mmCIF file of C-alpha atoms and ligand atoms in Angstrom:
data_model
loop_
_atom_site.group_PDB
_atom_site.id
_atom_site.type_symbol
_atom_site.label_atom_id
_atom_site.label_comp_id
_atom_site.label_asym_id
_atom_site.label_seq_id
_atom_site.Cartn_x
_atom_site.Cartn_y
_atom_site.Cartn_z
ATOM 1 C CA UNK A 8 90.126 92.049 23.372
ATOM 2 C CA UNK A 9 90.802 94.770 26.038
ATOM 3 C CA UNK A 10 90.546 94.827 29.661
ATOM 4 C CA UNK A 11 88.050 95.973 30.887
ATOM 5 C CA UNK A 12 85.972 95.002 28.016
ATOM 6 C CA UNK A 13 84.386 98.196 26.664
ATOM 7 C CA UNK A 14 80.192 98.666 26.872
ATOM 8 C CA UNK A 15 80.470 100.083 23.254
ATOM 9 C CA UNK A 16 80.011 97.493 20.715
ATOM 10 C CA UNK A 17 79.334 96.539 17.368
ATOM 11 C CA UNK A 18 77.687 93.369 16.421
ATOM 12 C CA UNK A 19 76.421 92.161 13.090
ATOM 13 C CA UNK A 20 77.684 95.133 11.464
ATOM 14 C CA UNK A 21 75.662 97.592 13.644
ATOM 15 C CA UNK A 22 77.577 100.072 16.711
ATOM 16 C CA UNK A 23 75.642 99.786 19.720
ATOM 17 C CA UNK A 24 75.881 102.223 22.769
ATOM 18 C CA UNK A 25 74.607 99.397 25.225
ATOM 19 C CA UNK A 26 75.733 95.412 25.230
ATOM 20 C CA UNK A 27 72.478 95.154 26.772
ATOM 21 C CA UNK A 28 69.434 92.871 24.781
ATOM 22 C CA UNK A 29 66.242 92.228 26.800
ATOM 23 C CA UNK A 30 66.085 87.999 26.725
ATOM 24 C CA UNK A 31 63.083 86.344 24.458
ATOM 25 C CA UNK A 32 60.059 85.883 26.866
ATOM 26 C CA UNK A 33 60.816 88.430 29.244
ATOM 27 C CA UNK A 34 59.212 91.755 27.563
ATOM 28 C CA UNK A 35 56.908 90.376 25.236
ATOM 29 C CA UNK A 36 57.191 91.757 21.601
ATOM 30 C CA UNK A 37 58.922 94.931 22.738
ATOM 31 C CA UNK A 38 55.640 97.222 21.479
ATOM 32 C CA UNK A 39 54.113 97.197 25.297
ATOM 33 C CA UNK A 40 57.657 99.093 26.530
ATOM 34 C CA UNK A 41 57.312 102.039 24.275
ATOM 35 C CA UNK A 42 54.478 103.531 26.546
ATOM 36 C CA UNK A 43 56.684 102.474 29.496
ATOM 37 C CA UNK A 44 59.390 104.534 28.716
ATOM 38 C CA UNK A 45 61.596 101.930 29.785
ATOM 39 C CA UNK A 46 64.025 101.367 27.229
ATOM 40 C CA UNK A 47 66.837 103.869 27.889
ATOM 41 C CA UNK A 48 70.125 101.160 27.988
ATOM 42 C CA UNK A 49 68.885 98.749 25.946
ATOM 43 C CA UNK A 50 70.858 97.558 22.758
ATOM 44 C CA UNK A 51 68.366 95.253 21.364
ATOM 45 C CA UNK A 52 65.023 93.312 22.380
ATOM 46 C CA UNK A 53 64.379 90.183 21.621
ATOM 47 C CA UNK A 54 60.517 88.996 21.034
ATOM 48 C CA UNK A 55 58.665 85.895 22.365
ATOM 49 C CA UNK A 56 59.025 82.496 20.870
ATOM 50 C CA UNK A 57 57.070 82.988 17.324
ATOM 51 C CA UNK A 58 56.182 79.850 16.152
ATOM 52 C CA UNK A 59 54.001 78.849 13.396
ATOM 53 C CA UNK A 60 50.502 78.130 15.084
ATOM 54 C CA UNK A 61 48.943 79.977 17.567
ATOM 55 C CA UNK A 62 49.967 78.348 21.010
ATOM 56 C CA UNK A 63 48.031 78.515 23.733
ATOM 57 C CA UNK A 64 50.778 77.724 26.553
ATOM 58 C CA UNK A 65 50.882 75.287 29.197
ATOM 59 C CA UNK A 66 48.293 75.137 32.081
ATOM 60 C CA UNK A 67 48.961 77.286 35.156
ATOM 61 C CA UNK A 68 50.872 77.727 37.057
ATOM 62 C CA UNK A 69 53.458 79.248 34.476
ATOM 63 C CA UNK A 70 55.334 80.637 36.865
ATOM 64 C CA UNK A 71 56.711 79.708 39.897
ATOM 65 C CA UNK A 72 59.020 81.655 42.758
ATOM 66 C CA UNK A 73 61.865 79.401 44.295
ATOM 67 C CA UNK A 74 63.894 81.131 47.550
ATOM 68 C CA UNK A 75 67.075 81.956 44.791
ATOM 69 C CA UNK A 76 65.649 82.112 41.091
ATOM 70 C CA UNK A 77 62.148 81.811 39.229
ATOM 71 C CA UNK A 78 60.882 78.435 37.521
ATOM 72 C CA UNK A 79 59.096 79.086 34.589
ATOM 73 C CA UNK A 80 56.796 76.828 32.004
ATOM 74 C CA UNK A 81 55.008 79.253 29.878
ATOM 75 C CA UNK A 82 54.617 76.354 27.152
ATOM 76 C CA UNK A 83 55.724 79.170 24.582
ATOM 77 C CA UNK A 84 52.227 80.883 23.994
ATOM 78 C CA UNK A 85 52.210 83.074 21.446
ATOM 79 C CA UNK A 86 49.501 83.765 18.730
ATOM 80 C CA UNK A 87 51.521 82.645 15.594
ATOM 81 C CA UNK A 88 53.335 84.231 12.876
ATOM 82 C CA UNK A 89 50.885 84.989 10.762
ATOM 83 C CA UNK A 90 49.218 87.334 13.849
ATOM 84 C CA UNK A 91 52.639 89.007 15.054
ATOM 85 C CA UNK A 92 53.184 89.805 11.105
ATOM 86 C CA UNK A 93 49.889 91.636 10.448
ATOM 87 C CA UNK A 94 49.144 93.286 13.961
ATOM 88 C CA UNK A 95 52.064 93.293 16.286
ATOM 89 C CA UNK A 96 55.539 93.847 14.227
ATOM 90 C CA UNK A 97 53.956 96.861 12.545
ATOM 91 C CA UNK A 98 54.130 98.677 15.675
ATOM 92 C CA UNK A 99 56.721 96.758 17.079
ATOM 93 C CA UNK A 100 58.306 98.209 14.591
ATOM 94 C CA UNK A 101 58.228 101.869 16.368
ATOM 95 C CA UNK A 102 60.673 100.802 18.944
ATOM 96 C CA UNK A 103 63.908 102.967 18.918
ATOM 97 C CA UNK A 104 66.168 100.046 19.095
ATOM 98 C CA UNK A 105 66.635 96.737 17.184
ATOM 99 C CA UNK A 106 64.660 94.395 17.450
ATOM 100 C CA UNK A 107 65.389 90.320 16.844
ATOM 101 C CA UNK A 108 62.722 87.646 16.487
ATOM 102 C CA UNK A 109 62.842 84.744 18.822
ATOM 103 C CA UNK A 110 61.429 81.921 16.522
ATOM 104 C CA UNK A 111 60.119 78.100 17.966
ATOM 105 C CA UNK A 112 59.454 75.419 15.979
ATOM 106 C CA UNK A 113 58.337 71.790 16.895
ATOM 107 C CA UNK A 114 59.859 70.220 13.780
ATOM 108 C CA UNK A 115 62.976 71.057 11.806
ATOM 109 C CA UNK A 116 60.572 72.476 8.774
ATOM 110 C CA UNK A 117 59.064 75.006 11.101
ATOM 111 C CA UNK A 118 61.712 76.770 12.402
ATOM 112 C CA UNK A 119 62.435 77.864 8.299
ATOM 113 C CA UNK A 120 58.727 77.948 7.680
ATOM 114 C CA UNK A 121 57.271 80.435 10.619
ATOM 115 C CA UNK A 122 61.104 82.629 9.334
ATOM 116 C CA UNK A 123 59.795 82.606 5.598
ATOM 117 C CA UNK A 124 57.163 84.356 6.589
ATOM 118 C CA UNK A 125 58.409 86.896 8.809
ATOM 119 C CA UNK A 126 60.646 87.798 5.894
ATOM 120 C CA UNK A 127 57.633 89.971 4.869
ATOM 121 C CA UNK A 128 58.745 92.365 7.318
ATOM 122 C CA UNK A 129 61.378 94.857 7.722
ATOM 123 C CA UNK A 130 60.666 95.407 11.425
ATOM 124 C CA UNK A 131 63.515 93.383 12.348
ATOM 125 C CA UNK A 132 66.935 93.201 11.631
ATOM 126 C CA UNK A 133 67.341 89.635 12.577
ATOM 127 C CA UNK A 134 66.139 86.295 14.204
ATOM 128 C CA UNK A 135 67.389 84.106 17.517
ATOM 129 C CA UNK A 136 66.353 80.678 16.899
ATOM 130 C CA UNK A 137 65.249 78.876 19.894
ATOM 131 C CA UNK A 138 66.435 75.206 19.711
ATOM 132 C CA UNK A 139 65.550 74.707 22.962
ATOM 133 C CA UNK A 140 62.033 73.501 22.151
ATOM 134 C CA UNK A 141 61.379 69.796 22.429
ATOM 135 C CA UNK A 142 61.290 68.048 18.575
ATOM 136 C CA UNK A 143 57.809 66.779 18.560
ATOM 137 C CA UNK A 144 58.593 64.913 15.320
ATOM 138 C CA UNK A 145 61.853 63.045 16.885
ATOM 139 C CA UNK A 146 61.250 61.702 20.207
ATOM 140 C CA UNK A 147 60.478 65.034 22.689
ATOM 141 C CA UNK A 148 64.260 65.926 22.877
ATOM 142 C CA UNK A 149 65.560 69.632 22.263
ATOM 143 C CA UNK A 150 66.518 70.021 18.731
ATOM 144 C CA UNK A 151 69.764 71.541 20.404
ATOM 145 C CA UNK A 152 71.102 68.144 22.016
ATOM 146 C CA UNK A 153 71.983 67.141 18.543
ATOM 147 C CA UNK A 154 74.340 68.934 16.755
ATOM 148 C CA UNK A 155 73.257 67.164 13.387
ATOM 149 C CA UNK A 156 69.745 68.105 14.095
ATOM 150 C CA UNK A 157 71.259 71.823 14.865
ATOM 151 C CA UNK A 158 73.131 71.641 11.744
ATOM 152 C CA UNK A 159 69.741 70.759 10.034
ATOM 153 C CA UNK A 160 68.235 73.938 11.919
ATOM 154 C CA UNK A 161 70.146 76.210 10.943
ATOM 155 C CA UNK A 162 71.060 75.040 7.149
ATOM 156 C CA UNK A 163 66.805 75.126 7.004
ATOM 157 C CA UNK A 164 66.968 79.012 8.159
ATOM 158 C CA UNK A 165 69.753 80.070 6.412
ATOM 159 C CA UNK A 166 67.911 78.593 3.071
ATOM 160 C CA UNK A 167 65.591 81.280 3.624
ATOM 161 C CA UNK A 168 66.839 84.745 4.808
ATOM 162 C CA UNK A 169 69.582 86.635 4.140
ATOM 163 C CA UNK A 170 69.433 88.215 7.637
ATOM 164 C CA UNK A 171 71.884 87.245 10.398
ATOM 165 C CA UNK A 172 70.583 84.765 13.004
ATOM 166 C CA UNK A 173 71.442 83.497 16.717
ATOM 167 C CA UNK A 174 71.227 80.210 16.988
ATOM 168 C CA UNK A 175 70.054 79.963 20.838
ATOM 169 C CA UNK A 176 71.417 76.862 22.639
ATOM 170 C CA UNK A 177 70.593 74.443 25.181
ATOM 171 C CA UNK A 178 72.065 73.462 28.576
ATOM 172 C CA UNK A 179 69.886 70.953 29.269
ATOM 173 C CA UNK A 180 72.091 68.280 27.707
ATOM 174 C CA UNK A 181 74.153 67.517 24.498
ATOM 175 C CA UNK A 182 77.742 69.552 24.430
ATOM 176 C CA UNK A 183 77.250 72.673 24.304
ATOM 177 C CA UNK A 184 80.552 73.841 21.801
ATOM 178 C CA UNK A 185 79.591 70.699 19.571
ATOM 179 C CA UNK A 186 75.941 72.536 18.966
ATOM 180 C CA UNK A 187 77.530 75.806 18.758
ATOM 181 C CA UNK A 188 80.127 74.721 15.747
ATOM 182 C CA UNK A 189 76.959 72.761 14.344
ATOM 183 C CA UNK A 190 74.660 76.125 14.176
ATOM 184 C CA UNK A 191 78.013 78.206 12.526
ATOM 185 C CA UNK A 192 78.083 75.396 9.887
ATOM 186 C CA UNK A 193 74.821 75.695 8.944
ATOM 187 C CA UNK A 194 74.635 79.207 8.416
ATOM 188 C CA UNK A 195 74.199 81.166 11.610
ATOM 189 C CA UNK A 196 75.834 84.704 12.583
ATOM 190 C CA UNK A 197 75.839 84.206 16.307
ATOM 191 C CA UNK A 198 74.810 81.492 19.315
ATOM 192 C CA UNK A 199 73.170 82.374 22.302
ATOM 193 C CA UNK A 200 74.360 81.065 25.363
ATOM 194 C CA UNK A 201 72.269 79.610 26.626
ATOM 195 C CA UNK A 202 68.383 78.932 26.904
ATOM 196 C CA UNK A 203 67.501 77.964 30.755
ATOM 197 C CA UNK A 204 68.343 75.481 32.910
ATOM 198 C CA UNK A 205 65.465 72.548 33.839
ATOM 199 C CA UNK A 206 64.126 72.625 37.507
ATOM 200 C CA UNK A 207 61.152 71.444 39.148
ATOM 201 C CA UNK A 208 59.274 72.064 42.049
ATOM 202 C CA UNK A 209 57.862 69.039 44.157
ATOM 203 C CA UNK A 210 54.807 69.338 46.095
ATOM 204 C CA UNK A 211 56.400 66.401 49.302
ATOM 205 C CA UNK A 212 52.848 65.999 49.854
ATOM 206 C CA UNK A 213 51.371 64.590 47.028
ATOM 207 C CA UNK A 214 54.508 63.357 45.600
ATOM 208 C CA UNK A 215 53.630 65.552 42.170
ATOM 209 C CA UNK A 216 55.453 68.678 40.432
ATOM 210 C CA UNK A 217 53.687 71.580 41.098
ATOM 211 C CA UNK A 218 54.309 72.447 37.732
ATOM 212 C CA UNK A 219 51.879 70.667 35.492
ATOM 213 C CA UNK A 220 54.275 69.813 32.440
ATOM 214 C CA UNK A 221 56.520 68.508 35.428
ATOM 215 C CA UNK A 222 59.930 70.478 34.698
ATOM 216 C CA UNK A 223 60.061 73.778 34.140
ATOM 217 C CA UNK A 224 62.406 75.973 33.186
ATOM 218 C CA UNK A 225 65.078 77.389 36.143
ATOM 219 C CA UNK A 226 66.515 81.125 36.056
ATOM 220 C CA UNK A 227 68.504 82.394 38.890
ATOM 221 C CA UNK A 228 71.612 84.855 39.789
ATOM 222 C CA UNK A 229 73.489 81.681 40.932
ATOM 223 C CA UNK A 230 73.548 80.516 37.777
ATOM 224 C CA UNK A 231 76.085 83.200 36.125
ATOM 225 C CA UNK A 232 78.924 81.493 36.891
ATOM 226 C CA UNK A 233 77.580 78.195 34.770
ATOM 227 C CA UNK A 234 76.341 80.584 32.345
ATOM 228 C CA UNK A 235 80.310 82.571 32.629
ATOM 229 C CA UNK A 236 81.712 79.046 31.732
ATOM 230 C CA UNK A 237 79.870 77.775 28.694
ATOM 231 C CA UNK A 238 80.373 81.818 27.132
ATOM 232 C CA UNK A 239 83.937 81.585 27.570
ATOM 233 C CA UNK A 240 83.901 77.615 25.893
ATOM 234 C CA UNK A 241 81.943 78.084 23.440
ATOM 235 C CA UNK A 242 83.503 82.016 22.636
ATOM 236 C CA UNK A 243 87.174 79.769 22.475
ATOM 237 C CA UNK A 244 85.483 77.074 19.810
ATOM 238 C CA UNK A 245 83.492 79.443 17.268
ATOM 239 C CA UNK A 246 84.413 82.946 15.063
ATOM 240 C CA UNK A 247 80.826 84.790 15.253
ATOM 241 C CA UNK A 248 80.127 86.377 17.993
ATOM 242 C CA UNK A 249 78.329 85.231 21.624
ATOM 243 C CA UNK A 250 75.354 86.588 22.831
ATOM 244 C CA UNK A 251 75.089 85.371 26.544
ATOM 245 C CA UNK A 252 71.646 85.055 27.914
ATOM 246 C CA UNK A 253 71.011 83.843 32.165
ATOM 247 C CA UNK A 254 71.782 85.088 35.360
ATOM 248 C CA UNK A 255 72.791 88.727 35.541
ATOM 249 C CA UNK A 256 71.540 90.628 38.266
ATOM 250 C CA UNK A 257 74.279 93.842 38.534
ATOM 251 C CA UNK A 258 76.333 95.582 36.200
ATOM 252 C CA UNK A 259 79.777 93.596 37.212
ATOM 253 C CA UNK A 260 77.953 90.092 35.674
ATOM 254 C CA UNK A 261 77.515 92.252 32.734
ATOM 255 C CA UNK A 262 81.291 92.712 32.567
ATOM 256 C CA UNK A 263 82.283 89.605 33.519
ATOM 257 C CA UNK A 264 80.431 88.133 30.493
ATOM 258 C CA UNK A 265 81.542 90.405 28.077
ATOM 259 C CA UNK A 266 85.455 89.687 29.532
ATOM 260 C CA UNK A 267 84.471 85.723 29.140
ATOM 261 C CA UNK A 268 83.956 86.305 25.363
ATOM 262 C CA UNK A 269 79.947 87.446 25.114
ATOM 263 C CA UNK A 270 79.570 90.069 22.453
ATOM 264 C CA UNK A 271 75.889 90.982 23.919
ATOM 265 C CA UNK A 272 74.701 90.509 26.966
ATOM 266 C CA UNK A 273 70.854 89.333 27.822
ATOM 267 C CA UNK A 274 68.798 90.136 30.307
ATOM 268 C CA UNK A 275 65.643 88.430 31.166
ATOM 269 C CA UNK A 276 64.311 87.735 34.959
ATOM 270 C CA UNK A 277 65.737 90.513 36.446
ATOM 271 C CA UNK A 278 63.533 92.827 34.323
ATOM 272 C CA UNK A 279 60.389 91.260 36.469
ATOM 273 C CA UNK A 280 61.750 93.165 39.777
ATOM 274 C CA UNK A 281 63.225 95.928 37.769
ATOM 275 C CA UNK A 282 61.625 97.044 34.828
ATOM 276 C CA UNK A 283 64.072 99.841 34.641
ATOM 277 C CA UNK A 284 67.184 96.786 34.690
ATOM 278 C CA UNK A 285 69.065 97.864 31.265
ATOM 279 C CA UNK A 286 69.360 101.634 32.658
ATOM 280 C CA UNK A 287 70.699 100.648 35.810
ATOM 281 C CA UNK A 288 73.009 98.107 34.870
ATOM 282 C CA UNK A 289 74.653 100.689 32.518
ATOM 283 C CA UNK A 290 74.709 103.341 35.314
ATOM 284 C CA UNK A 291 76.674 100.447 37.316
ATOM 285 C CA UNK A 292 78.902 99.782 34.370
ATOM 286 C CA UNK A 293 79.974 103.113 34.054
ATOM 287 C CA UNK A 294 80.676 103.850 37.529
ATOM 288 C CA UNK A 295 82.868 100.604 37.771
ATOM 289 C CA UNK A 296 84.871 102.117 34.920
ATOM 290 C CA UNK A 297 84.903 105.609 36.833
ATOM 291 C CA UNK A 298 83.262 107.258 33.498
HETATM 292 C C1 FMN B 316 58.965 83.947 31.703
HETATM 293 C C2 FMN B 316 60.043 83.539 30.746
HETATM 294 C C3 FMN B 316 59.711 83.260 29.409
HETATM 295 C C4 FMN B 316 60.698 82.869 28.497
HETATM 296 N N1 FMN B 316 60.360 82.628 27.199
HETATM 297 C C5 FMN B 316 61.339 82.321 26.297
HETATM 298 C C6 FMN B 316 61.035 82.137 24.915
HETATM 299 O O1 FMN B 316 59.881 82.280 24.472
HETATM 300 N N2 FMN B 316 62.051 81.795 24.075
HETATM 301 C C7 FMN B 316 63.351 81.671 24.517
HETATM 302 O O2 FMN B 316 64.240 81.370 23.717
HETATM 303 N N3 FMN B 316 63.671 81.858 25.822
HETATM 304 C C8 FMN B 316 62.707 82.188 26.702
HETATM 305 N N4 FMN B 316 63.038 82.413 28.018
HETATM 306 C C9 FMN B 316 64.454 82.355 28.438
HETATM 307 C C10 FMN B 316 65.073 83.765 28.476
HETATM 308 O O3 FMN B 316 65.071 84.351 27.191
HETATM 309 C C11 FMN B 316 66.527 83.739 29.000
HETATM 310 O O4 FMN B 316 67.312 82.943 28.150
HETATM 311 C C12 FMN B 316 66.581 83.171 30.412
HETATM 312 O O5 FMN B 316 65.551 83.726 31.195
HETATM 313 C C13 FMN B 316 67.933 83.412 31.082
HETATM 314 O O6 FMN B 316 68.171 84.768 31.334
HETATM 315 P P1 FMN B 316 67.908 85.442 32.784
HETATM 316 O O7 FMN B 316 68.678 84.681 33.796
HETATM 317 O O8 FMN B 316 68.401 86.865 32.612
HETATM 318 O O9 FMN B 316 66.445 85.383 33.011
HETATM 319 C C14 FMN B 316 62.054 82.776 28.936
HETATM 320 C C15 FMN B 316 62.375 83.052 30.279
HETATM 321 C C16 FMN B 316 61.394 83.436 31.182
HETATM 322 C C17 FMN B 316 61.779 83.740 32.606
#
């Protein structure tokens, strides 16, 4: 690699003007930002969590502001695949950049089942699968603490789709390179460092989390250097390429996690503040590398 890394890229085969992908959860399916106008710098967007069943979410509140970052517990809501294939990819679809599916699963069947059945649909080029969602059928734990449950994961998906996948990982436990070489052996074209970090919110009063499933999930600027770290470990320990996902704010993190190894570059919270984020951080790029 050169330094400074360059903002062109290519990644699964495709060139892309922007490292830029808008992180799963943050812009819903993509097909609400085509009135908005807002996608000039983004490289890719990745949808909510599709999981098999409709989900309703967890109870309010979902969100949650903390003085430095955002706690979130949306419970993955989402109306199931069988909904985003008939009425929502057909116009997601329109969007003028690629778009990857963010898929959930609560048992090491779904993640390949709710995938089988997106297959239907060209409106993607490829999936991110979220391992980060507790294993119902095993105990609670996130399928990505266990890199023989990743390898399971992944060898599922892979059985069923010829399209590249991200296997998004965990930092809530587990180690994080073992999961990483787990999801490459089983099939998958990328990892996604990382999913977020736990937090919670105690109300001193009562002596209860404010949040009603307890912990939530924590997203903050401070966080880039943790997220900087497990890119650049996990980039040293696995051939496909990184996709970093938590805690960029300005165009500089941007660099700095394409310099630690991440091929593409998410960005999630930040888009709540600045809808306009992927334009801006590119405008920042550029004038850092006096284009
Ligand atoms: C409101 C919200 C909803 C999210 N929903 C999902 C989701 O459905 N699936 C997923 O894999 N990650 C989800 N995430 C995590 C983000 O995709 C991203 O990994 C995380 O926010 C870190 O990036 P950031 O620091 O730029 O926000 C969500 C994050 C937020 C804030």
């Amino acid at each position: 690699m050169s330094f400074p890394p360059s903002v062109s890229r290519n990644f699964w085969g495709r060139d892309f003007d922007s490292p830029i992908m808008l992180a799963s959860g943050t812009s819903g399916f993509g097909e609400e930002l085509l009135d908005l106008q807002c996608l000039a710098g983004v490289g890719a967007v990745v949808t909510k969590a599709v999981s098999f069943q409709p989900r309703a979410g967890n109870p309010p509140p979902r969100l949650l502001e903390t003085p430095f970052g955002l706690l979130n517990s949306i419970g993955l809501a989402n109306p199931g695949v069988h909904h985003v294939l008939k009425h929502i990819l057909p116009v997601a679809a329109g969007l003028p950049c690629p778009l990857l599916i963010n898929v959930a699963g609560e048992s090491v069947e779904e993640f390949a089942d709710v995938v089988r059945v997106l297959e239907k649909s060209s409106a993607h080029i490829g999936y991110e699968i979220n391992v980060s969602c507790p294993n119902v059928a095993d105990g609670g734990a996130a399928f990505g603490v266990d890199p023989e449950v990743v390898l399971q994961v992944s060898r599922g998906v892979s059985r069923v789709t010829n399209r590249p996948f991200s296997v998004k990982l965990t930092p809530n436990g587990g180690d994080m390179v073992l999961s990483a070489k787990a999801a490459v052996k089983g099939g998958a074209s990328a990892v996604t460092v990382c999913n977020t970090f736990l937090g919670m919110h105690m109300d001193w009063k009562t002596g209860k989390s404010v949040i009603k499933r307890k912990v939530a999930g924590y997203t903050s600027p401070a966080l880039l250097p943790l997220v900087v770290a497990r890119v650049w470990q996990v980039a040293n320990a696995v051939s496909v390429p990184v996709i970093s996902s938590g805690g960029v704010s300005t165009g500089e993190d941007v660099l700095q996690l394409l310099a630690a190894g991440a091929t593409m570059v998410q960005v999630g919270t930040r888009l709540m503040r600045r809808p306009f984020a992927a334009a801006e951080l590119m405008d920042e790029m550029k004038k850092l590398a006096g284009e």
